[in-house]
Coordinates of C-alpha atoms in Angstrom, one line a residue:
Chain A
X1 CA 46.0 64.6 82.0
X2 CA 49.1 62.2 81.3
X3 CA 52.1 64.4 80.3
X4 CA 53.6 64.1 76.9
X5 CA 56.1 61.9 78.1
X6 CA 54.1 59.7 80.0
X7 CA 52.1 59.0 76.6
X8 CA 55.2 58.7 74.6
X9 CA 56.5 56.1 76.7
X10 CA 53.1 54.6 77.2
X11 CA 52.7 54.3 73.6
X12 CA 55.7 52.6 73.1
X13 CA 54.9 50.2 76.3
X14 CA 51.6 49.4 74.4
X15 CA 53.0 48.5 71.3
X16 CA 55.9 46.3 72.6
X17 CA 53.1 44.7 74.3
X18 CA 51.1 44.3 71.3
X19 CA 53.6 41.8 69.9
X20 CA 53.0 39.5 72.5
X21 CA 49.2 39.6 71.6
X22 CA 49.6 39.0 68.3
X23 CA 51.9 36.2 68.9
X24 CA 49.2 35.3 71.5
X25 CA 46.5 35.4 69.2
X26 CA 48.3 33.0 66.7
X27 CA 49.4 30.7 69.5
X28 CA 45.9 30.2 71.5
X29 CA 44.0 30.1 67.9
X30 CA 46.4 26.9 67.4
X31 CA 46.1 25.4 70.9
X32 CA 42.2 25.9 70.6
X33 CA 42.1 24.3 67.2
X34 CA 44.6 21.6 67.8
X35 CA 44.9 19.7 71.0
X36 CA 41.8 21.2 72.6
X37 CA 40.2 20.6 69.6
X38 CA 37.5 23.5 69.4
X39 CA 35.8 24.2 65.9
X40 CA 37.7 27.6 65.6
X41 CA 38.5 28.8 62.1
X42 CA 42.4 28.6 62.6
X43 CA 43.2 30.2 58.9
X44 CA 41.4 33.3 59.9
X45 CA 42.5 33.7 63.3
X46 CA 46.4 33.0 62.2
X47 CA 45.4 35.7 59.8
X48 CA 44.0 38.1 62.3
X49 CA 46.8 37.7 64.4
X50 CA 49.2 38.9 61.5
X51 CA 47.0 41.5 60.8
X52 CA 47.5 42.7 64.8
X53 CA 51.6 42.3 64.1
X54 CA 51.1 44.2 60.7
X55 CA 49.2 47.4 62.5
X56 CA 51.4 47.0 65.4
X57 CA 54.6 47.3 62.9
X58 CA 53.0 50.7 61.6
X59 CA 52.2 51.9 64.5
X60 CA 55.6 51.5 65.8
X61 CA 56.9 53.3 63.0
X62 CA 54.8 56.2 63.4
X63 CA 55.3 56.4 67.4
X64 CA 59.4 56.4 66.5
X65 CA 58.9 58.7 64.1
X66 CA 57.0 60.9 66.6
X67 CA 59.6 60.3 69.1
X68 CA 62.7 61.2 67.1
X69 CA 60.6 64.7 66.1
X70 CA 61.0 65.7 69.8
X71 CA 58.3 68.6 69.3
X72 CA 56.1 68.3 72.1
X73 CA 53.5 66.9 69.9
X74 CA 50.7 66.4 72.6
X75 CA 47.7 65.9 69.9
X76 CA 49.8 63.7 67.6
X77 CA 50.9 61.6 70.9
X78 CA 47.1 61.3 71.4
X79 CA 45.8 60.3 68.4
X80 CA 48.3 57.5 68.0
X81 CA 47.4 56.4 71.8
X82 CA 43.2 56.8 70.4
X83 CA 44.3 54.9 67.2
X84 CA 45.9 52.0 68.5
X85 CA 43.1 51.4 71.7
X86 CA 40.5 51.6 68.7
X87 CA 42.4 49.3 66.2
X88 CA 42.6 47.0 69.4
X89 CA 39.0 47.1 70.1
X90 CA 38.1 46.2 66.6
X91 CA 40.9 43.3 66.5
X92 CA 39.3 42.1 69.6
X93 CA 35.8 42.2 68.3
X94 CA 37.1 40.0 65.5
X95 CA 38.9 37.7 67.7
X96 CA 35.6 37.4 69.7
X97 CA 33.5 36.8 66.2
X98 CA 36.0 34.2 65.2
X99 CA 36.0 32.3 68.1
X100 CA 32.5 32.0 69.4
X101 CA 31.2 35.3 70.4
X102 CA 29.1 35.4 73.1
X103 CA 30.2 32.4 74.4
X104 CA 33.9 33.5 74.2
X105 CA 35.2 34.6 77.9
X106 CA 37.7 36.7 75.9
X107 CA 35.4 39.3 75.6
X108 CA 36.4 40.1 79.4
X109 CA 39.8 41.2 77.5
X110 CA 38.0 44.1 76.1
X111 CA 38.3 45.6 80.0
X112 CA 42.0 45.8 79.7
X113 CA 41.7 48.2 77.1
X114 CA 39.6 50.5 78.9
X115 CA 41.8 50.3 81.8
X116 CA 44.8 51.2 79.5
X117 CA 42.3 54.3 77.8
X118 CA 41.7 55.4 81.6
X119 CA 45.3 55.5 82.0
X120 CA 46.3 57.2 78.8
X121 CA 43.5 59.3 77.1
X122 CA 41.6 62.5 78.7
X123 CA 38.1 61.4 80.4
X124 CA 36.0 62.2 77.5
X125 CA 38.2 60.1 75.0
X126 CA 38.7 57.2 77.3
X127 CA 34.8 57.1 77.9
X128 CA 34.2 57.6 74.2
X129 CA 36.3 54.2 73.7
X130 CA 34.2 52.5 76.1
X131 CA 31.2 53.6 74.0
X132 CA 33.4 51.7 71.2
X133 CA 34.0 48.8 73.2
X134 CA 30.2 48.6 73.8
X135 CA 29.3 49.2 70.1
X136 CA 31.3 46.5 68.6
X137 CA 30.9 44.0 71.1
X138 CA 26.6 44.3 70.7
X139 CA 27.4 44.4 67.1
X140 CA 29.5 41.1 67.1
X141 CA 26.8 39.3 69.5
X142 CA 23.7 41.0 68.4
X143 CA 24.7 40.3 64.5
X144 CA 25.3 36.7 65.4
X145 CA 22.0 36.7 67.2
X146 CA 20.3 38.1 64.0
X147 CA 22.3 35.5 62.0
X148 CA 23.7 38.6 59.9
X149 CA 27.0 37.2 61.0
X150 CA 28.2 33.5 61.2
X151 CA 28.2 32.0 64.9
X152 CA 30.9 29.8 65.7
X153 CA 29.6 27.5 68.2
X154 CA 32.2 26.1 70.5
X155 CA 30.0 25.1 73.3
X156 CA 27.6 22.4 72.2
X157 CA 24.1 23.3 73.7
X158 CA 25.1 26.7 74.7
X159 CA 23.9 28.9 71.9
X160 CA 21.8 32.1 72.0
X161 CA 19.2 32.2 74.8
X162 CA 17.2 34.9 73.8
X163 CA 17.3 38.6 72.3
X164 CA 16.6 39.7 76.1
X165 CA 19.6 37.6 77.3
X166 CA 21.7 39.0 74.6
X167 CA 21.1 42.3 75.6
X168 CA 21.8 41.9 79.4
X169 CA 25.0 40.3 78.3
X170 CA 25.9 43.4 76.3
X171 CA 24.5 46.1 79.3
X172 CA 26.9 43.6 81.7
X173 CA 29.7 43.9 79.4
X174 CA 29.1 47.5 78.7
X175 CA 28.7 48.5 82.7
X176 CA 32.2 46.7 83.0
X177 CA 34.0 48.8 80.4
X178 CA 32.5 51.9 81.6
X179 CA 33.2 51.0 85.6
X180 CA 37.1 49.9 84.5
X181 CA 37.3 53.6 82.4
X182 CA 36.4 55.2 85.6
X183 CA 38.1 53.5 88.4
X184 CA 41.1 53.9 85.8
X185 CA 40.6 57.8 85.2
X186 CA 40.1 57.9 89.1
X187 CA 42.8 56.5 90.2
X188 CA 45.4 57.7 87.6
X189 CA 44.0 61.3 88.3
X190 CA 45.2 60.5 92.1
X191 CA 48.3 59.4 91.4
X192 CA 49.2 62.2 88.6
X193 CA 47.7 64.7 91.6
X194 CA 50.0 63.0 94.4
X195 CA 53.1 63.3 91.5
X196 CA 52.3 67.0 91.1
X197 CA 51.9 67.7 95.1
X198 CA 55.4 66.2 95.3
X199 CA 57.4 68.1 92.6
X200 CA 55.9 71.2 94.5
X201 CA 56.7 70.0 97.9
X202 CA 60.3 69.6 96.2
X203 CA 60.6 72.7 94.8
X204 CA 59.2 74.2 97.8
X205 CA 62.2 72.5 99.7
X206 CA 64.7 74.1 97.0
X207 CA 63.5 77.5 97.8
X208 CA 63.8 76.9 101.2
X209 CA 67.0 75.8 100.8
X210 CA 68.0 78.9 98.5
X211 CA 66.7 81.2 101.1
X212 CA 68.3 79.4 104.3
X213 CA 71.8 79.9 102.1
X214 CA 71.0 83.5 101.8
X215 CA 70.1 83.7 105.5
X216 CA 73.8 82.0 106.3
X217 CA 75.3 84.5 103.7
X218 CA 73.4 87.4 105.9
X219 CA 74.7 86.2 108.7
X220 CA 78.2 85.5 107.9
X221 CA 78.2 89.5 106.7
X222 CA 76.8 90.5 110.1
X223 CA 79.7 88.6 112.0
X224 CA 82.2 90.0 109.4
X225 CA 80.7 93.8 110.2
X226 CA 80.9 92.8 113.7
X227 CA 84.4 92.0 113.8
X228 CA 85.3 95.1 111.5
X229 CA 83.3 97.4 113.9
X230 CA 85.3 95.5 117.0
X231 CA 88.3 96.3 114.9
X232 CA 87.7 99.9 114.8
X233 CA 86.5 100.3 118.4
X234 CA 89.5 98.8 119.4
X235 CA 91.5 100.7 117.3
X236 CA 90.0 103.8 118.5
X237 CA 90.7 103.2 122.1
X238 CA 93.9 101.7 122.0
X239 CA 95.4 104.5 119.9
X240 CA 94.8 107.5 122.8
X241 CA 95.3 105.0 125.4
X242 CA 98.7 104.2 123.9
X243 CA 99.9 107.6 123.5
X244 CA 98.9 108.0 126.9
X245 CA 100.8 105.2 128.0
X246 CA 103.9 106.4 126.1
X247 CA 103.6 109.9 127.5
X248 CA 103.8 108.4 130.8
X249 CA 106.4 106.0 130.2
X250 CA 108.8 109.0 129.1
X251 CA 107.8 111.1 132.0
X252 CA 108.5 107.9 134.6
X253 CA 111.9 107.8 132.4
X254 CA 113.0 111.5 133.0
X255 CA 112.9 111.8 129.4
X256 CA 111.0 114.9 129.9
X257 CA 113.2 116.4 132.5
X258 CA 113.5 115.7 136.2
X259 CA 110.9 114.0 138.1
X260 CA 110.4 114.1 141.6
X261 CA 110.1 110.7 143.4
X262 CA 106.4 110.7 144.4
X263 CA 105.5 112.0 140.9
X264 CA 107.5 109.2 139.5
X265 CA 105.5 106.6 141.8
X266 CA 102.1 108.1 140.6
X267 CA 103.3 108.1 136.9
X268 CA 104.3 104.4 137.4
X269 CA 100.7 103.7 138.4
X270 CA 98.8 105.8 136.3
X271 CA 101.0 103.8 133.4
X272 CA 100.2 100.3 135.0
X273 CA 96.7 101.3 135.0
X274 CA 96.8 102.3 131.6
X275 CA 98.6 99.0 130.3
X276 CA 96.1 96.9 132.0
X277 CA 93.4 98.5 129.9
X278 CA 95.3 98.3 126.9
X279 CA 95.4 94.2 127.7
X280 CA 91.6 94.6 128.5
X281 CA 91.0 96.2 125.0
X282 CA 93.6 93.1 123.2
X283 CA 91.5 90.4 124.9
X284 CA 88.1 91.8 124.4
X285 CA 89.1 92.0 120.6
X286 CA 90.5 88.4 120.8
X287 CA 87.7 87.3 122.4
X288 CA 85.2 88.5 119.7
X289 CA 87.7 87.1 116.8
X290 CA 87.5 83.7 118.9
X291 CA 84.1 83.6 118.8
X292 CA 83.7 83.9 115.0
X293 CA 87.1 82.0 114.6
X294 CA 85.1 79.4 112.3
X295 CA 84.1 81.6 109.9
X296 CA 87.3 83.6 109.7
X297 CA 89.9 80.9 107.7
X298 CA 89.9 77.5 107.0
X299 CA 91.9 75.1 109.7
X300 CA 95.1 73.6 108.6
X301 CA 97.1 70.8 109.8
X302 CA 99.4 71.5 113.0
X303 CA 101.9 69.5 114.3
X304 CA 101.1 69.0 118.1
X305 CA 105.1 69.2 119.0
X306 CA 105.6 72.1 116.9
X307 CA 102.7 74.2 118.8
X308 CA 103.9 73.4 121.8
X309 CA 107.3 74.4 121.2
X310 CA 106.2 77.6 120.2
X311 CA 104.6 78.3 123.2
X312 CA 106.8 77.4 125.3
X313 CA 109.5 79.4 123.4
X314 CA 107.2 82.4 123.6
X315 CA 106.8 82.0 127.5
X316 CA 110.3 80.8 128.4
X317 CA 111.7 84.4 129.4
X318 CA 108.2 85.2 131.5
X319 CA 108.8 81.7 133.0
X320 CA 112.6 82.7 134.3
X321 CA 111.4 85.9 134.7
X322 CA 109.1 84.6 137.6
X323 CA 111.5 82.3 138.8
X324 CA 109.0 79.4 137.2
X325 CA 110.6 76.2 135.6
X326 CA 108.5 75.6 132.6
X327 CA 108.4 71.8 131.2
X328 CA 107.4 70.6 127.9
X329 CA 106.5 66.6 127.4
X330 CA 105.0 65.8 124.0
X331 CA 104.2 62.0 123.4
X332 CA 106.1 60.8 120.4
X333 CA 103.7 60.0 117.1
X334 CA 101.0 62.0 117.7
X335 CA 98.8 62.8 115.0
X336 CA 98.4 66.4 113.7
X337 CA 95.5 68.8 114.7
X338 CA 93.3 70.3 112.8
X339 CA 92.9 73.9 113.7
X340 CA 94.0 77.7 113.2
X341 CA 97.7 78.0 114.3
X342 CA 97.4 81.8 115.7
X343 CA 94.2 81.0 117.5
X344 CA 95.4 77.5 119.3
X345 CA 98.6 79.3 120.0
X346 CA 97.1 82.2 121.4
X347 CA 94.6 79.5 124.0
X348 CA 97.9 77.6 125.1
X349 CA 99.8 81.0 125.6
X350 CA 97.0 82.3 127.7
X351 CA 96.9 79.0 129.9
X352 CA 100.3 78.6 130.0
X353 CA 100.7 82.6 130.8
X354 CA 98.4 82.2 133.6
X355 CA 100.1 79.2 135.1
X356 CA 103.1 81.1 135.4
X357 CA 101.8 84.0 136.7
X358 CA 99.8 82.5 139.2
X359 CA 102.9 80.0 140.3
X360 CA 104.9 81.5 143.1
X361 CA 108.7 81.2 142.3
X362 CA 110.3 77.9 142.4
X363 CA 107.3 76.5 141.4
X364 CA 106.7 74.4 137.9
X365 CA 104.5 74.4 135.1
X366 CA 104.4 71.5 132.7
X367 CA 103.0 71.5 129.4
X368 CA 102.0 68.0 127.8
X369 CA 100.4 66.4 125.2
X370 CA 99.3 62.6 124.7
X371 CA 96.8 60.9 122.7
X372 CA 93.4 59.7 124.0
X373 CA 93.8 56.5 122.4
X374 CA 89.6 56.0 123.0
X375 CA 88.3 58.7 120.2
X376 CA 91.3 59.6 118.8
X377 CA 91.6 63.2 120.3
X378 CA 94.8 65.0 121.6
X379 CA 95.0 65.7 125.1
X380 CA 97.0 68.9 126.0
X381 CA 97.8 69.4 130.2
X382 CA 98.9 72.6 131.5
X383 CA 99.6 71.8 135.1
X384 CA 101.3 74.2 137.8
X385 CA 101.8 74.4 141.3
X386 CA 100.4 77.4 141.7
X387 CA 97.8 79.5 144.1
X388 CA 95.2 77.2 142.9
X389 CA 91.3 77.6 142.7
X390 CA 88.3 77.0 145.5
X391 CA 86.2 74.3 144.3
X392 CA 83.2 77.1 144.6
X393 CA 85.1 79.4 142.2
X394 CA 85.8 76.6 139.5
X395 CA 82.3 76.5 137.8
X396 CA 83.0 80.3 137.1
X397 CA 86.6 80.3 136.1
X398 CA 85.6 80.7 132.4
X399 CA 83.0 83.6 132.9
X400 CA 84.0 86.6 131.3
X401 CA 85.9 89.1 133.3
X402 CA 85.9 87.0 136.5
X403 CA 88.9 86.5 138.6
X404 CA 89.3 84.4 141.7
X405 CA 90.0 86.3 145.3
X406 CA 93.2 84.6 145.2
X407 CA 94.4 86.1 141.9
X408 CA 93.1 89.6 142.9
X409 CA 95.1 89.2 146.2
X410 CA 98.4 88.5 144.2
X411 CA 98.0 92.1 142.5
X412 CA 99.0 91.2 139.4
X413 CA 97.3 92.6 136.4
X414 CA 94.6 90.3 134.4
X415 CA 91.6 91.3 132.3
X416 CA 89.8 88.6 133.5
X417 CA 88.9 87.8 129.8
X418 CA 92.1 85.0 129.1
X419 CA 90.0 81.9 130.1
X420 CA 87.2 83.0 128.5
X421 CA 89.6 83.5 125.1
X422 CA 90.6 80.2 125.5
X423 CA 87.2 78.5 125.8
X424 CA 86.0 80.5 122.6
X425 CA 88.5 79.1 120.8
X426 CA 88.9 75.7 122.1
X427 CA 84.9 75.2 121.4
X428 CA 85.6 76.9 117.8
X429 CA 87.9 74.2 117.5
X430 CA 85.3 71.5 118.6
X431 CA 87.3 70.9 121.7
X432 CA 86.8 70.6 125.2
X433 CA 88.2 72.3 128.2
X434 CA 88.7 70.8 131.7
X435 CA 89.9 72.0 134.9
X436 CA 90.8 70.6 138.2
X437 CA 92.2 72.5 141.0
X438 CA 93.5 72.3 144.5
X439 CA 93.6 75.7 146.4
X440 CA 97.0 76.4 147.5
X441 CA 98.6 73.2 145.6
X442 CA 98.1 73.9 141.9
X443 CA 95.7 73.7 139.2
X444 CA 95.6 71.2 135.8
X445 CA 93.7 72.3 132.7
X446 CA 93.4 70.0 130.4
X447 CA 92.3 70.9 126.6
X448 CA 90.7 67.8 124.0
X449 CA 91.5 68.6 120.7
X450 CA 90.2 66.9 117.9
X451 CA 92.8 65.4 115.7
X452 CA 92.8 66.2 111.6
X453 CA 91.0 63.5 109.6
X454 CA 93.5 60.4 108.7
X455 CA 92.6 60.7 104.8
X456 CA 95.4 62.3 102.9
X457 CA 97.9 60.2 104.2
X458 CA 99.7 62.6 106.5
X459 CA 102.5 61.3 108.6
X460 CA 102.2 61.3 112.2
X461 CA 104.2 64.0 113.9
X462 CA 107.5 63.3 114.8
X463 CA 108.9 65.1 118.0
X464 CA 112.0 66.7 117.4
Chain B
X1 CA 125.4 107.8 115.9
X2 CA 124.1 110.3 118.4
X3 CA 123.9 112.7 115.8
X4 CA 121.9 110.8 113.0
X5 CA 118.6 112.3 111.7
X6 CA 115.2 110.4 112.5
X7 CA 111.9 111.3 110.7
X8 CA 108.7 110.5 113.0
X9 CA 105.6 110.0 110.5
X10 CA 102.6 109.5 112.8
X11 CA 98.9 111.1 112.4
X12 CA 98.5 111.1 116.3
X13 CA 100.3 114.8 117.5
X14 CA 100.7 113.3 120.8
X15 CA 102.8 110.4 119.9
X16 CA 104.9 112.5 117.8
X17 CA 105.4 114.7 120.3
X18 CA 106.4 112.0 122.9
X19 CA 108.7 110.5 120.6
X20 CA 110.8 113.8 119.9
X21 CA 110.9 114.4 123.2
X22 CA 112.8 110.8 123.7
X23 CA 114.5 111.0 120.6
X24 CA 116.2 114.7 120.7
X25 CA 116.6 113.4 124.7
X26 CA 118.6 110.9 123.2
X27 CA 120.7 112.9 121.4
X28 CA 119.2 112.6 117.6
X29 CA 117.9 115.2 115.5
X30 CA 114.5 114.9 114.6
X31 CA 111.6 115.7 112.1
X32 CA 108.1 114.9 111.9
X33 CA 105.3 114.6 109.6
X34 CA 101.7 113.6 110.4
X35 CA 100.9 112.4 106.7
X36 CA 102.2 109.7 104.5
X37 CA 102.4 112.2 101.8
X38 CA 104.0 115.3 103.9
X39 CA 106.4 112.3 105.3
X40 CA 107.8 111.7 101.9
X41 CA 108.3 115.8 100.8
X42 CA 110.1 115.5 104.1
X43 CA 112.4 113.0 103.5
X44 CA 113.8 114.6 100.3
X45 CA 114.7 117.9 102.4
X46 CA 115.8 115.8 105.6
X47 CA 117.5 113.0 104.3
X48 CA 116.9 111.1 107.6
X49 CA 118.8 107.9 108.4
X50 CA 115.9 106.5 109.9
X51 CA 112.0 106.6 109.6
X52 CA 109.7 105.5 112.3
X53 CA 106.5 105.1 110.7
X54 CA 103.0 104.4 112.1
X55 CA 100.7 102.2 109.2
X56 CA 98.0 104.6 110.5
X57 CA 95.2 102.3 110.6
X58 CA 92.5 101.8 110.2
X59 CA 91.3 104.4 108.0
X60 CA 93.8 103.9 105.7
X61 CA 97.0 102.0 104.7
X62 CA 99.1 105.3 104.0
X63 CA 101.8 103.6 106.3
X64 CA 102.3 101.0 103.8
X65 CA 101.8 103.5 100.5
X66 CA 104.8 105.4 102.2
X67 CA 107.0 102.4 102.6
X68 CA 105.9 101.4 98.8
X69 CA 106.9 104.7 97.4
X70 CA 109.9 105.4 99.4
X71 CA 111.1 102.3 98.2
X72 CA 110.7 102.1 94.7
X73 CA 110.0 106.0 93.6
X74 CA 112.9 107.5 95.4
X75 CA 116.8 107.9 94.0
X76 CA 118.5 104.7 95.9
X77 CA 120.3 107.1 98.4
X78 CA 116.8 107.6 100.1
X79 CA 115.1 104.2 98.9
X80 CA 117.0 102.5 101.3
X81 CA 116.8 104.3 104.1
X82 CA 115.7 102.0 107.2
X83 CA 112.3 102.2 108.5
X84 CA 111.0 100.9 111.7
X85 CA 107.1 100.4 111.9
X86 CA 105.7 101.6 115.0
X87 CA 101.8 100.2 115.2
X88 CA 99.3 98.2 117.5
X89 CA 98.5 96.5 114.1
X90 CA 99.2 93.0 115.4
X91 CA 96.7 93.3 117.7
X92 CA 94.1 94.4 115.4
X93 CA 94.7 92.7 112.2
X94 CA 95.9 89.4 111.4
X95 CA 98.6 90.7 109.0
X96 CA 102.2 90.3 109.7
X97 CA 105.3 91.9 108.3
X98 CA 108.1 90.1 108.2
X99 CA 109.4 86.8 107.1
X100 CA 109.3 84.7 110.6
X101 CA 109.9 81.6 108.7
X102 CA 110.1 79.9 111.9
X103 CA 106.6 80.6 112.6
X104 CA 104.0 78.1 111.4
X105 CA 101.7 80.9 110.3
X106 CA 104.6 82.0 107.9
X107 CA 103.3 82.1 104.2
X108 CA 105.4 84.2 101.9
X109 CA 104.5 87.6 100.3
X110 CA 103.2 89.0 103.7
X111 CA 106.0 90.9 104.7
X112 CA 107.0 94.6 104.4
X113 CA 110.3 95.6 103.3
X114 CA 111.2 97.3 106.6
X115 CA 113.8 97.0 109.3
X116 CA 111.8 96.1 112.3
X117 CA 108.9 96.5 114.2
X118 CA 107.4 98.0 117.5
X119 CA 104.3 97.4 118.9
X120 CA 102.7 100.2 120.8
X121 CA 102.7 101.5 123.1
X122 CA 106.6 101.4 122.6
X123 CA 108.9 101.5 126.1
X124 CA 111.3 104.5 125.4
X125 CA 114.2 102.5 126.2
X126 CA 113.1 99.7 124.0
X127 CA 112.9 102.0 121.4
X128 CA 115.9 103.2 121.5
X129 CA 117.4 100.5 121.4
X130 CA 115.7 99.1 118.6
X131 CA 116.7 102.6 117.0
X132 CA 120.7 101.9 117.7
X133 CA 120.5 98.3 116.6
X134 CA 118.8 99.0 113.1
X135 CA 121.4 102.3 112.4
X136 CA 124.6 100.3 113.6
X137 CA 123.4 97.3 111.2
X138 CA 123.0 100.0 108.3
X139 CA 125.9 102.1 109.0
X140 CA 128.1 99.0 107.7

């Protein structure tokens, strides 16, 4: 069954076509009677064309009123479609009669109306229209055969053969009408079914989209809860640890009274261990936060030079303390980065801090930034002249809690989480990190970070 | 300034005890409270020259409440008492309390009207130095 809208638009379409048909009748009658010289009754045919135009005007008004009323009056629209087709069948029957009856090949035009009925009407109505067409056609040809109606002879020598021939003619036409209706109904039903399937599929897709949206929100909530849990645990661990640490410092400093040397030494060791434990707890929290960084806060535009200056400033004292020279080199005109300032600072501070930590006094740490022209990424390099990493250890360097033997041998504290944190932050920024090292000579970390999208016309970063 | 009065507000009794030890050894007069309401009460009797305050996270924001109430609901001579916040909060939250405008991450409205921050665990010597600095600045 066609929908209300489909019916209305098809009604309108049919009315438009009929204007052409009315003109066509008049024109072809004129051509047939004039140049072609068929003995057709021109006046009657012109009148018929006018009649078709006339009822079409009425239909047009009715249809417009129907559309204006906008109420979903399905039966009214259907009635209009039925009326149109029936009127056309009658008009066409009259046309056939006036222009030669059985000899007129225009009879085949009745099939068009069967197709239209098959599209527009419910099957029973369409078959009824086929019945009407058959009856009208039979009435014309049998009427003329029985000489109840006058027969217009257009082909000389081609009259009625006999009653059987006429009946056969009518039967063939009738079968054409019914087959046309049947085929059209079948095809349009299939098309409608497919349309419905498509609509349902679209609806299902929309539903899936909503449910995946909900799932994403759930995931985000879970992540937030996990982070909250990590904060809580970290606080629960840090609070007692820091009070242990403060107590030990107080004892060590003799603020709680005179301390024998041996006790002071042990206290200092205990204090160092509690401090490294505090660092580990802090690093664990940083790591968990870095892994969820994309969910935390939006990225902002960052000037590379500013970022590197902050890092150099923060670690200048430490470098000095270690007797390591800390250098910064920023290529001019770098485009800004897109990222979380805090995160990127943490990552770079970890890398530079490591470089300082694992570089013997007199060594040199260089923090530099340049532009990878190829794919518009900023390259930040942290190069040191430190203890280096053996080739076998390189692949495990970013693993959690992994520390190389050489690093352990130095007896400097480290949680083994620093590089895992760096990797998590860089990954969250859609960046990449690579490491290259020669044992005993030094290490170079290269961080590749995507630049902020150029839209918005941001000025390039001017190194200050 | 050695006779200055310092009030410690912290919900961890061990921390209170350690700070008391450190501060008294350094010659300060010390009072303590283990909650913000108790601290606010004691401020009235003790009239400290400086408050060492823990923000007492993460279960509450008592420390913030303390700062807010002291600054807004107390008579001027008490409301302006310098406060040093002692906390590991930088590590656990992204909150920043001071307008460090040179910092790229600075956004106005994120700071607390206090005179200093010390990360826990605090080195006693460093703590004493900071206290002395703040007291000197405030006595001017």
